[in-house]
Coordinates of C-alpha atoms in Angstrom, one line a residue:
Chain A
M1 CA 32.6 -12.8 -16.7
T2 CA 32.6 -12.0 -13.1
V3 CA 29.2 -10.9 -12.7
T4 CA 27.7 -13.9 -14.3
K5 CA 29.8 -15.9 -12.0
G6 CA 28.7 -14.0 -9.0
E7 CA 24.8 -14.3 -10.0
S8 CA 24.7 -18.1 -10.7
G9 CA 26.7 -18.6 -7.5
R10 CA 23.9 -16.4 -5.6
E11 CA 21.1 -18.4 -7.5
G12 CA 22.5 -21.6 -5.9
T13 CA 22.8 -20.5 -2.4
D14 CA 19.3 -18.4 -3.0
G15 CA 17.8 -21.9 -4.0
E16 CA 18.9 -23.8 -1.1
G17 CA 17.9 -20.8 1.4
D18 CA 14.3 -20.6 -0.1
P19 CA 11.8 -21.5 2.4
R20 CA 9.6 -22.8 -0.4
G21 CA 11.8 -25.7 -1.2
G22 CA 12.8 -26.6 -4.8
G23 CA 16.2 -24.9 -5.2
E24 CA 18.7 -26.3 -7.2
D25 CA 17.1 -29.8 -7.8
A26 CA 13.6 -28.4 -8.7
P27 CA 12.9 -28.6 -12.9
A28 CA 13.6 -25.4 -14.6
D29 CA 10.5 -25.0 -16.3
G30 CA 8.4 -24.6 -13.4
Y31 CA 10.6 -22.4 -11.7
V32 CA 9.2 -18.8 -10.7
P33 CA 11.7 -16.6 -8.7
S34 CA 10.1 -15.4 -5.3
R35 CA 9.1 -12.0 -4.3
R36 CA 12.3 -11.8 -2.2
R37 CA 14.4 -12.9 -4.5
R38 CA 13.0 -10.4 -7.4
E39 CA 13.2 -7.7 -5.0
R40 CA 16.9 -8.5 -4.4
E41 CA 17.7 -8.6 -7.9
R42 CA 15.9 -5.2 -8.6
Y43 CA 18.1 -3.8 -5.5
K44 CA 21.3 -5.4 -7.2
R45 CA 20.5 -3.8 -10.7
A46 CA 20.1 -0.4 -8.8
R47 CA 23.2 -0.7 -7.0
A48 CA 24.9 -1.5 -10.3
R49 CA 23.6 1.3 -12.0
R50 CA 24.7 3.4 -9.4
A51 CA 28.1 1.9 -9.3
T52 CA 28.4 2.6 -13.3
A53 CA 27.2 6.2 -12.7
V54 CA 29.7 7.1 -10.0
A55 CA 32.5 5.3 -12.1
A56 CA 31.6 7.4 -15.2
L57 CA 31.5 10.5 -13.0
S58 CA 34.6 9.7 -11.3
T59 CA 36.5 9.1 -14.7
L60 CA 35.1 12.2 -16.2
V61 CA 36.4 14.3 -13.4
T62 CA 39.7 12.3 -13.3
G63 CA 40.0 13.0 -17.0
A64 CA 39.0 16.6 -16.9
V65 CA 41.8 17.4 -13.9
L66 CA 44.3 15.7 -16.1
Y67 CA 43.6 17.4 -19.0
L68 CA 43.7 20.8 -17.2
V69 CA 47.0 20.2 -15.5
V70 CA 48.4 18.8 -19.0
V71 CA 46.9 21.5 -21.1
G72 CA 47.3 24.4 -18.3
A73 CA 51.0 23.8 -17.9
P74 CA 52.9 26.9 -19.0
G75 CA 55.1 24.9 -21.7
W76 CA 52.1 23.2 -23.0
P77 CA 51.9 24.9 -26.3
R78 CA 55.3 24.4 -27.2
T79 CA 55.3 20.6 -26.0
K80 CA 52.2 20.1 -28.2
E81 CA 53.7 21.2 -31.5
T82 CA 57.2 19.7 -30.4
F83 CA 55.6 16.3 -29.7
F84 CA 52.2 16.3 -31.5
D85 CA 52.5 18.1 -35.0
G86 CA 50.1 16.5 -37.5
Q87 CA 52.2 17.4 -40.5
Y88 CA 55.2 15.6 -39.0
A89 CA 53.3 12.8 -38.0
R90 CA 51.9 12.2 -41.5
E91 CA 55.6 12.8 -42.8
A92 CA 57.0 10.0 -40.3
L93 CA 54.2 7.4 -40.6
P94 CA 55.1 6.1 -43.9
K95 CA 58.8 5.7 -43.3
V96 CA 58.2 4.4 -39.8
L97 CA 56.1 1.7 -41.1
E98 CA 58.5 0.7 -43.4
G99 CA 61.0 0.7 -40.4
L100 CA 58.7 -1.5 -38.6
W101 CA 58.7 -4.2 -41.3
L102 CA 62.3 -4.8 -40.4
N103 CA 61.3 -4.9 -36.8
V104 CA 58.4 -7.6 -37.7
R105 CA 60.5 -9.7 -39.7
L106 CA 63.3 -9.8 -37.2
L107 CA 60.6 -10.7 -34.3
L108 CA 59.2 -13.7 -36.2
V109 CA 62.5 -15.1 -37.2
C110 CA 64.3 -14.4 -34.3
G111 CA 61.3 -15.3 -32.1
A112 CA 61.0 -18.7 -33.6
A113 CA 64.7 -19.4 -33.4
V114 CA 64.7 -18.1 -29.6
L115 CA 61.9 -20.7 -28.6
V116 CA 63.7 -23.6 -29.9
L117 CA 66.9 -22.9 -28.6
G118 CA 65.6 -21.6 -25.3
M119 CA 63.7 -25.0 -25.3
L120 CA 67.0 -26.9 -26.3
I121 CA 68.9 -25.4 -23.8
A122 CA 66.3 -25.7 -20.9
V123 CA 66.1 -29.3 -21.4
A124 CA 69.6 -29.9 -21.4
R125 CA 69.9 -28.2 -18.1
T126 CA 67.2 -30.4 -16.7
L127 CA 68.6 -33.7 -18.0
R128 CA 69.2 -36.3 -15.6
G129 CA 72.1 -38.7 -15.2
P130 CA 75.8 -38.3 -14.7
V131 CA 76.7 -38.9 -18.4
F132 CA 75.0 -35.4 -19.4
F133 CA 77.1 -33.5 -16.9
P134 CA 79.1 -31.6 -19.4
L135 CA 75.9 -30.7 -21.2
R136 CA 74.1 -29.2 -18.0
V137 CA 77.3 -27.4 -17.2
L138 CA 77.7 -25.9 -20.7
A139 CA 73.9 -25.0 -21.0
A140 CA 74.3 -23.2 -17.3
A141 CA 77.3 -21.5 -18.5
Y142 CA 75.5 -20.3 -21.6
T143 CA 72.2 -19.0 -19.6
D144 CA 74.6 -17.2 -16.9
F145 CA 76.5 -15.5 -19.6
F146 CA 74.2 -14.2 -22.1
R147 CA 71.5 -13.2 -19.3
G148 CA 74.1 -11.3 -17.7
L149 CA 75.7 -9.7 -20.9
P150 CA 74.1 -6.4 -21.4
L151 CA 72.4 -6.7 -25.1
I152 CA 73.7 -3.8 -26.4
I153 CA 77.4 -5.0 -25.6
N154 CA 76.5 -8.3 -26.9
L155 CA 75.2 -6.4 -30.3
M156 CA 78.1 -4.1 -30.2
I157 CA 80.4 -7.3 -30.2
V158 CA 78.7 -9.3 -32.8
V159 CA 77.5 -6.5 -35.1
L160 CA 80.9 -4.5 -35.3
G161 CA 83.2 -6.9 -33.6
V162 CA 82.5 -10.0 -35.9
P163 CA 83.0 -8.5 -39.3
A164 CA 86.3 -6.8 -38.0
L165 CA 87.6 -10.6 -37.9
R166 CA 87.4 -10.6 -41.6
L167 CA 86.2 -14.4 -41.7
Q168 CA 85.8 -15.8 -45.3
G169 CA 82.2 -16.7 -45.7
V170 CA 80.4 -14.9 -42.6
T171 CA 78.2 -12.0 -43.3
V172 CA 78.9 -8.8 -42.8
D173 CA 75.0 -7.7 -43.0
P174 CA 73.9 -5.9 -39.7
V175 CA 70.4 -7.3 -39.6
L176 CA 71.7 -11.0 -39.8
L177 CA 74.3 -10.5 -37.2
G178 CA 72.0 -8.3 -35.1
G179 CA 69.5 -11.2 -35.2
T180 CA 72.0 -13.6 -34.0
A181 CA 73.0 -11.2 -31.1
L182 CA 69.0 -11.2 -30.0
T183 CA 68.8 -14.9 -30.2
L184 CA 71.9 -15.6 -28.2
T185 CA 70.6 -13.1 -25.5
Y186 CA 66.8 -13.9 -25.7
S187 CA 67.4 -17.6 -25.7
A188 CA 69.1 -17.5 -22.6
Y189 CA 66.1 -15.6 -20.9
V190 CA 63.8 -18.0 -22.4
A191 CA 65.6 -21.1 -21.4
E192 CA 65.3 -19.9 -17.8
V193 CA 61.5 -19.5 -18.2
F194 CA 61.5 -23.1 -19.7
R195 CA 63.3 -24.5 -16.9
A196 CA 61.4 -22.8 -14.2
G197 CA 58.4 -24.2 -16.0
I198 CA 59.7 -27.7 -16.1
E199 CA 60.6 -27.7 -12.6
S200 CA 57.4 -26.3 -11.4
V201 CA 55.9 -29.6 -12.6
H202 CA 55.6 -31.6 -9.3
P203 CA 57.9 -34.8 -9.4
S204 CA 54.9 -36.8 -8.8
Q205 CA 53.9 -36.4 -12.6
R206 CA 57.3 -37.7 -13.5
A207 CA 57.2 -40.4 -11.0
A208 CA 53.7 -41.5 -12.2
A209 CA 54.5 -41.3 -15.8
R210 CA 57.5 -43.4 -15.2
S211 CA 55.3 -45.9 -13.0
L212 CA 53.1 -46.1 -16.3
G213 CA 56.1 -47.4 -18.1
L214 CA 57.1 -44.2 -19.9
S215 CA 60.8 -43.9 -20.4
N216 CA 62.4 -40.8 -19.1
R217 CA 62.2 -39.1 -22.6
Q218 CA 58.7 -40.1 -23.1
A219 CA 57.8 -38.9 -19.5
L220 CA 59.4 -35.5 -20.5
R221 CA 57.8 -35.3 -24.1
F222 CA 54.2 -36.1 -23.1
V223 CA 53.8 -35.5 -19.4
V224 CA 56.3 -32.6 -18.1
L225 CA 56.4 -30.4 -21.0
P226 CA 53.0 -30.1 -22.1
Q227 CA 52.2 -29.0 -18.5
A228 CA 55.0 -26.6 -18.3
V229 CA 54.3 -24.8 -21.7
R230 CA 51.1 -24.0 -20.1
R231 CA 52.4 -22.0 -17.3
Q232 CA 54.9 -20.4 -19.4
V233 CA 52.6 -18.6 -21.6
P234 CA 52.4 -15.3 -19.9
P235 CA 56.5 -15.1 -19.1
L236 CA 57.2 -16.2 -22.8
L237 CA 54.9 -13.4 -23.9
N238 CA 56.5 -10.9 -21.6
D239 CA 60.2 -12.1 -23.4
L240 CA 58.6 -11.8 -26.8
V241 CA 57.4 -8.1 -26.2
S242 CA 60.4 -7.3 -25.1
L243 CA 62.2 -8.7 -28.0
Q244 CA 60.0 -6.9 -30.2
K245 CA 61.1 -3.7 -28.7
D246 CA 64.7 -4.7 -28.6
T247 CA 64.6 -5.7 -32.3
G248 CA 65.5 -1.9 -33.0
L249 CA 68.6 -2.0 -31.3
V250 CA 69.9 -3.7 -34.7
S251 CA 70.0 -0.2 -36.0
I252 CA 73.4 0.1 -34.1
G253 CA 74.9 -1.8 -37.3
G254 CA 73.2 0.9 -39.4
A255 CA 70.0 -0.9 -40.4
I256 CA 67.2 1.5 -40.3
D257 CA 64.0 0.0 -38.1
A258 CA 61.0 2.1 -37.2
V259 CA 62.7 3.9 -34.2
R260 CA 65.8 4.9 -36.5
A261 CA 63.4 6.1 -39.3
A262 CA 62.0 8.3 -36.9
D263 CA 65.2 9.4 -35.5
I264 CA 66.2 10.7 -39.3
I265 CA 63.3 12.9 -39.5
V266 CA 63.9 14.0 -35.9
G267 CA 67.4 15.0 -36.5
R268 CA 66.5 17.0 -39.5
S269 CA 63.6 18.8 -37.9
L270 CA 64.5 19.0 -34.4
N271 CA 60.7 17.6 -33.8
Y272 CA 59.9 14.8 -31.7
T273 CA 56.5 14.1 -33.3
P274 CA 58.2 10.9 -35.3
Y275 CA 59.2 9.4 -31.9
I276 CA 55.7 9.4 -30.6
V277 CA 54.5 7.8 -34.1
A278 CA 57.0 5.0 -33.8
G279 CA 55.8 4.7 -29.9
L280 CA 52.4 4.3 -30.9
V281 CA 52.9 1.7 -33.7
F282 CA 54.9 -0.6 -31.3
V283 CA 52.3 -0.2 -28.8
A284 CA 49.6 -1.0 -31.7
L285 CA 51.8 -4.2 -32.3
T286 CA 51.9 -5.4 -28.8
I287 CA 48.2 -5.1 -28.0
P288 CA 46.9 -7.6 -30.5
M289 CA 49.7 -9.8 -29.3
T290 CA 48.7 -9.7 -25.9
R291 CA 44.8 -10.3 -26.5
F292 CA 45.8 -13.2 -28.5
T293 CA 47.9 -14.9 -25.8
D294 CA 45.4 -14.0 -23.4
W295 CA 42.9 -16.0 -25.7
V296 CA 45.2 -19.0 -25.9
T297 CA 45.8 -18.9 -22.1
A298 CA 42.0 -18.9 -21.4
R299 CA 41.3 -21.5 -23.7
M300 CA 44.0 -23.7 -22.5
D301 CA 42.6 -23.3 -18.9
R302 CA 39.0 -24.1 -20.1
Q303 CA 40.5 -27.3 -21.5
R304 CA 42.2 -28.1 -18.3
A305 CA 39.4 -27.4 -16.2
Q306 CA 37.0 -29.9 -18.3
G307 CA 39.9 -32.5 -18.2
G308 CA 39.7 -32.0 -14.6
T309 CA 36.1 -32.6 -13.9
T310 CA 35.5 -35.6 -16.0
Chain B
M1 CA 28.3 0.5 10.6
H2 CA 27.4 0.8 6.9
I3 CA 26.9 4.7 6.5
A4 CA 30.5 5.2 8.2
P5 CA 32.8 4.1 5.5
R6 CA 30.8 5.4 2.8
V7 CA 30.7 9.0 4.3
L8 CA 34.4 8.4 4.7
R9 CA 34.8 7.5 1.1
R10 CA 32.8 10.3 -0.3
A11 CA 34.8 12.8 2.1
L12 CA 37.9 11.4 0.7
A13 CA 36.9 11.9 -3.1
G14 CA 35.9 15.1 -2.2
A15 CA 39.1 16.1 -0.9
T16 CA 41.0 14.7 -3.7
V17 CA 39.0 16.5 -6.2
A18 CA 39.3 19.6 -4.4
L19 CA 43.3 18.8 -4.1
L20 CA 43.7 18.1 -7.6
A21 CA 41.7 21.3 -8.4
T22 CA 44.0 23.4 -6.4
A23 CA 47.0 21.7 -7.9
V24 CA 45.6 22.8 -11.2
G25 CA 45.1 26.2 -10.2
C26 CA 48.6 26.6 -8.6
A27 CA 50.9 24.3 -10.4
P28 CA 51.5 26.7 -13.3
Q29 CA 52.0 29.9 -11.3
P30 CA 55.4 29.2 -9.9
E31 CA 56.8 28.3 -13.1
E32 CA 55.3 31.2 -14.9
K33 CA 56.9 33.4 -12.3
A34 CA 60.2 32.0 -12.9
A35 CA 59.8 32.1 -16.7
S36 CA 58.5 35.5 -16.7
A37 CA 61.5 36.8 -14.3
P38 CA 64.3 36.8 -16.7
S39 CA 62.3 37.9 -19.6
G40 CA 61.2 41.0 -17.2
T41 CA 64.6 41.9 -16.6
G42 CA 65.4 41.6 -20.6
A43 CA 62.6 43.9 -21.1
D44 CA 64.2 46.1 -18.3
A45 CA 67.3 45.8 -20.2
A46 CA 65.8 46.6 -23.8
S47 CA 64.2 49.6 -22.3
G48 CA 67.5 50.6 -21.3
A49 CA 70.2 51.7 -23.8
N50 CA 72.0 48.6 -24.4
V51 CA 70.2 44.9 -24.6
C52 CA 73.8 43.2 -24.8
A53 CA 75.6 44.9 -21.9
K54 CA 78.7 43.6 -21.8
G55 CA 78.9 40.9 -19.1
K56 CA 75.5 41.7 -18.0
L57 CA 73.2 39.2 -20.4
A58 CA 70.2 37.2 -18.6
T59 CA 72.1 34.1 -18.6
A60 CA 71.0 31.0 -17.1
T61 CA 73.3 31.5 -14.4
T62 CA 73.9 35.0 -13.5
G63 CA 77.3 36.5 -14.2
K64 CA 78.3 33.1 -15.9
L65 CA 78.1 32.0 -19.5
T66 CA 77.0 28.3 -19.8
V67 CA 78.0 26.7 -23.1
A68 CA 77.0 23.4 -24.0
T69 CA 78.3 20.5 -26.1
D70 CA 77.9 16.7 -26.5
E71 CA 80.2 14.3 -25.1
P72 CA 82.3 12.8 -26.2
A73 CA 83.7 15.9 -28.3
Y74 CA 85.3 15.2 -31.3
E75 CA 88.5 16.6 -32.8
P76 CA 89.2 18.8 -34.9
W77 CA 86.2 20.6 -33.3
F78 CA 87.6 20.1 -29.7
K79 CA 90.9 18.7 -28.5
D80 CA 91.5 15.9 -26.1
G81 CA 87.7 15.6 -25.4
K82 CA 88.0 18.7 -23.1
P83 CA 85.9 21.6 -24.5
S84 CA 87.2 23.9 -21.5
N85 CA 90.9 23.7 -22.6
G86 CA 90.2 26.5 -25.4
K87 CA 91.7 24.2 -28.0
G88 CA 89.8 22.8 -31.3
F89 CA 88.1 25.1 -33.7
E90 CA 84.5 25.4 -31.4
S91 CA 86.3 25.4 -28.3
A92 CA 88.1 28.6 -29.5
V93 CA 85.0 30.0 -31.1
A94 CA 83.0 29.4 -28.0
Y95 CA 85.6 31.4 -26.1
A96 CA 85.9 33.9 -28.6
V97 CA 82.0 34.7 -28.6
A98 CA 82.1 34.7 -24.9
E99 CA 84.8 37.6 -25.0
Q100 CA 82.8 39.4 -27.3
L101 CA 79.8 39.2 -25.1
G102 CA 81.9 40.4 -22.0
Y103 CA 82.5 37.2 -20.4
D104 CA 86.2 36.3 -19.6
R105 CA 87.4 32.8 -19.6
S106 CA 86.6 32.0 -15.9
A107 CA 83.0 33.1 -16.7
V108 CA 82.5 30.3 -19.1
V109 CA 80.9 27.1 -17.7
W110 CA 80.8 24.0 -19.9
Q111 CA 77.9 21.5 -19.9
S112 CA 77.7 18.0 -21.2
V113 CA 74.4 17.9 -23.3
P114 CA 73.5 15.2 -25.8
F115 CA 72.5 16.5 -29.4
N116 CA 69.0 15.4 -29.0
K117 CA 68.3 16.8 -25.4
A118 CA 69.7 20.1 -26.8
F119 CA 66.6 21.1 -28.7
A120 CA 64.0 19.4 -26.2
P121 CA 61.3 21.9 -25.2
G122 CA 61.4 23.3 -21.4
A123 CA 63.8 25.5 -19.9
K124 CA 67.3 25.2 -21.0
T125 CA 70.3 25.0 -18.4
F126 CA 72.6 26.5 -21.0
D127 CA 72.9 29.6 -22.7
F128 CA 74.0 28.3 -26.0
D129 CA 74.8 25.1 -27.6
I130 CA 78.1 24.6 -30.1
N131 CA 77.9 21.3 -31.7
Q132 CA 78.6 21.4 -35.3
V133 CA 74.8 22.0 -35.9
S134 CA 73.8 22.8 -39.2
I135 CA 71.4 26.0 -39.6
S136 CA 68.0 25.1 -41.6
D137 CA 64.9 26.7 -41.6
E138 CA 63.1 23.8 -40.8
R139 CA 65.2 23.5 -37.6
K140 CA 64.6 27.1 -36.9
K141 CA 61.0 26.3 -36.1
A142 CA 62.4 24.3 -32.7
V143 CA 65.2 26.5 -31.9
D144 CA 67.0 29.9 -32.5
F145 CA 70.5 30.0 -34.2
S146 CA 73.1 32.6 -34.1
S147 CA 74.7 33.8 -37.3
G148 CA 76.7 30.8 -38.9
Y149 CA 80.0 30.7 -37.5
Y150 CA 81.8 28.4 -40.2
D151 CA 80.9 27.4 -43.6
V152 CA 80.7 23.7 -44.1
R153 CA 81.3 21.4 -46.8
Q154 CA 80.3 17.5 -47.0
A155 CA 82.8 15.0 -48.0
V156 CA 82.8 11.3 -48.7
I157 CA 85.4 8.8 -47.4
A158 CA 86.3 5.4 -48.5
L159 CA 89.1 2.9 -48.0
K160 CA 92.0 3.5 -50.3
G161 CA 92.1 1.2 -53.4
T162 CA 88.7 0.4 -53.2
K163 CA 85.9 1.0 -56.1
A164 CA 84.4 3.7 -54.1
A165 CA 87.7 5.7 -53.7
K166 CA 88.1 5.9 -57.4
A167 CA 84.7 7.7 -57.9
K168 CA 85.1 10.9 -59.4
S169 CA 81.6 12.3 -59.8
V170 CA 78.3 12.1 -57.6
A171 CA 76.8 9.5 -60.1
D172 CA 79.8 7.1 -59.5
L173 CA 78.5 7.1 -56.0
K174 CA 75.0 5.8 -56.6
G175 CA 75.4 2.2 -56.9
L176 CA 77.4 2.2 -53.5
K177 CA 76.5 1.1 -49.9
L178 CA 76.7 4.8 -48.2
G179 CA 76.7 5.4 -44.6
A180 CA 76.5 8.4 -42.4
Q181 CA 75.4 9.6 -38.7
V182 CA 71.8 10.1 -38.0
G183 CA 70.5 13.7 -37.6
T184 CA 73.3 15.1 -39.9
T185 CA 73.2 17.0 -43.2
S186 CA 75.8 14.1 -44.4
L187 CA 72.6 12.1 -44.5
D188 CA 70.6 14.7 -46.1
Y189 CA 73.2 14.8 -48.8
I190 CA 73.0 11.1 -49.3
D191 CA 69.4 11.2 -49.8
D192 CA 68.8 14.3 -51.7
V193 CA 72.1 14.6 -53.7
V194 CA 73.4 11.1 -54.3
K195 CA 70.1 9.4 -54.3
P196 CA 71.6 6.0 -53.8
T197 CA 70.1 2.6 -55.4
G198 CA 70.2 1.2 -52.0
Q199 CA 69.1 2.2 -48.6
P200 CA 72.0 4.0 -46.8
A201 CA 73.3 2.7 -43.6
V202 CA 72.5 5.1 -40.6
Y203 CA 74.4 5.1 -37.2
A204 CA 73.8 6.6 -34.1
K205 CA 77.4 7.9 -34.0
N206 CA 80.1 8.4 -36.6
D207 CA 82.3 6.1 -34.5
Q208 CA 79.9 3.2 -35.7
A209 CA 80.1 4.4 -39.3
K210 CA 84.1 4.6 -39.2
S211 CA 84.2 1.2 -37.8
A212 CA 81.4 0.0 -40.4
L213 CA 83.7 1.5 -43.0
K214 CA 86.8 -0.1 -41.8
N215 CA 84.9 -3.3 -41.6
G216 CA 83.7 -3.3 -45.3
Q217 CA 80.0 -3.3 -44.0
V218 CA 79.8 0.2 -46.4
D219 CA 81.7 1.3 -49.0
A220 CA 81.8 4.9 -48.3
I221 CA 80.7 7.4 -45.2
V222 CA 79.7 10.8 -45.6
T223 CA 80.8 13.4 -43.0
D224 CA 81.5 17.2 -42.8
L225 CA 85.1 17.9 -44.4
P226 CA 87.0 18.8 -41.5
T227 CA 85.8 15.4 -39.6
A228 CA 86.5 13.6 -42.6
F229 CA 90.1 15.1 -42.7
Y230 CA 90.7 14.1 -39.2
I231 CA 89.3 10.5 -39.7
T232 CA 91.6 9.9 -42.5
A233 CA 94.4 11.4 -41.0
A234 CA 94.4 10.1 -37.5
E235 CA 91.5 7.4 -36.9
V236 CA 91.2 5.5 -40.1
T237 CA 94.6 6.0 -41.8
D238 CA 93.9 3.3 -44.7
A239 CA 90.9 5.5 -45.7
E240 CA 90.9 8.5 -47.8
I241 CA 88.8 11.4 -48.8
V242 CA 87.1 10.7 -52.0
G243 CA 85.8 14.1 -52.6
Q244 CA 83.7 16.9 -51.4
F245 CA 80.0 17.9 -52.4
E246 CA 79.4 21.2 -54.2
N247 CA 77.0 23.2 -52.0
Q248 CA 73.3 22.8 -52.5
G249 CA 71.2 25.7 -54.5
G250 CA 74.2 28.2 -53.7
T251 CA 73.5 29.2 -50.1
P252 CA 76.3 27.7 -48.1
E253 CA 75.7 25.3 -45.3
Q254 CA 76.5 26.7 -42.1
F255 CA 76.8 25.9 -38.7
G256 CA 75.0 28.0 -35.9
L257 CA 75.2 28.3 -32.2
V258 CA 71.9 26.7 -30.8
L259 CA 69.6 28.8 -28.4
D260 CA 66.4 28.1 -26.8
K261 CA 63.4 29.4 -28.8
G262 CA 62.8 32.6 -28.2
S263 CA 65.9 33.1 -26.2
T264 CA 66.7 37.1 -25.2
L265 CA 70.3 36.5 -25.9
T266 CA 70.0 35.0 -29.8
S267 CA 70.3 38.9 -31.2
C268 CA 73.3 39.5 -28.8
V269 CA 75.0 36.1 -29.7
S270 CA 74.3 36.8 -33.4
A271 CA 75.9 40.2 -33.2
A272 CA 79.0 38.5 -31.3
V273 CA 79.6 36.2 -34.2
D274 CA 79.2 38.8 -37.0
A275 CA 81.4 40.9 -35.2
L276 CA 84.0 38.2 -34.8
R277 CA 83.7 37.3 -38.8
A278 CA 84.1 40.9 -39.5
D279 CA 87.3 41.5 -37.6
G280 CA 88.8 38.6 -39.1
T281 CA 88.8 36.5 -35.7
L282 CA 86.7 33.7 -37.1
A283 CA 89.1 33.1 -40.1
K284 CA 92.1 33.2 -37.6
I285 CA 90.3 30.6 -35.6
E286 CA 89.5 28.5 -38.5
Q287 CA 93.2 28.8 -40.0
Q288 CA 94.8 27.7 -36.7
W289 CA 92.6 24.4 -36.1
L290 CA 91.0 23.4 -39.5
S291 CA 93.9 24.5 -41.9
D292 CA 94.8 21.3 -43.2
A293 CA 91.1 20.5 -44.6
V294 CA 91.1 22.9 -47.1
D295 CA 91.9 20.6 -50.6
A296 CA 89.7 17.8 -51.5
P297 CA 88.4 17.2 -54.9
V298 CA 84.9 18.3 -55.9
L299 CA 82.6 15.8 -57.0
K300 CA 80.3 17.2 -59.8

């Protein structure tokens, strides 16, 4: 990407500086690059090749040094069999994946709930008008409280404390209760992300929308929120990845997620390999998510850029 | 102008590589020396008459015996959460072993080490860990165990008057929601002996299993018998012991002291435990701290 951009940029300046004239405005079919230009490009290619070679060599040396440091460490054989034992990896993988299914389901359900609830709270906090004062205060109190309360304590209270009340009709299922606790905490985080996004849209946008005859609600719905949401994608992804990892904390109530499944094998064998397997499985889940959001962000940026030029 | 930074950069890269190379060359050396020193003295002692010379073992801290256990320390294994008070079964066993090894009470230092960390590779800061760890062949691949100091049975606890409390056999437990602490043989008993129809609930600590039992999130929990006795007698008094499991495959499950893999102390500590068993000290300690936990119906 950057290379082509740079080249095309150079092409423009080069054309302008070309003593033989023509330049940008000349028709593309009759264009023959000048000798100086071809030379310059040859030189640039040579430099690029050299840079690649140096980078490759440097990477190789660094890799080799790191490898030697780790493998040459006196405790390496012990570490290897404790953390990287193929037999335990094979034993752990199916159980970890089974547990991961719980994490994924929690992520999907809680993620959706968090986005909806977070958006509602953020909008409630940014509402104008004296009528909404109590709503604003409640929303602020909610974010302050659940953002400050450590998640693990929130989980303890909800997963272990709520069933202790012995309320009729309230579930004792640790997964449902754990999901509720996760949603409470994460919607507070996400509400702040949404609020920051909403407030980052310049007031002139709202003013312009109002002057066009849109109501306050319409201005929020059609002008402010679409702009806000675009800016929020990276921080929202951050919170979702974080949520994905924290879904495992519902194991506090006895549910078996990927990490707890690894825990069980570790406890029996005193070998840490299952933890490595569980860790890698989470990483493998996060990477496609990140790439997907990158793609979404890039697409939105392109659309916005197009909108800007026309 | 152009050449100067390039030269500088090259020099820097070269220096970095050289530095890393020396780091590789040097780094392991001090550690190796440190690691070989105690084993060297151990070998010297071995060439002498007595490896387990009283009070002169190659311990982590010379002249002291460092004993580790998890925190919080639970009754009836420890009393008042203070391993150093000599009260509770495991505290008493630790001091008896120390005495047998030639370390008096003042030479015993307690250390708080979480269960998970006790078996991590790397130099150990303790000499042995006492934390109700069951001996198994699989675990022996990761750590050394002393001889067993206690024959343990697993027991089932349920709230009084519930369906689970009326179970008479292992088969009666199959349909129940069972819970246990992670990393325990209690959990293995659920998986291997009961084979319940539903997935068991697995908790990080027995404390959470207890509260789940109280809240009705599980029908019954499995712990070792002395712990089960303590829970029903003092902590969840509306619960009762449903019964105990028979030992699997004839070999009794035993708790052992955990030592670093390949520790020079293992044979000495094992000999000490064997001596305590032979002279009846272990039985006496058991009588003193675990005597209540003797009778519970056996689940066939």
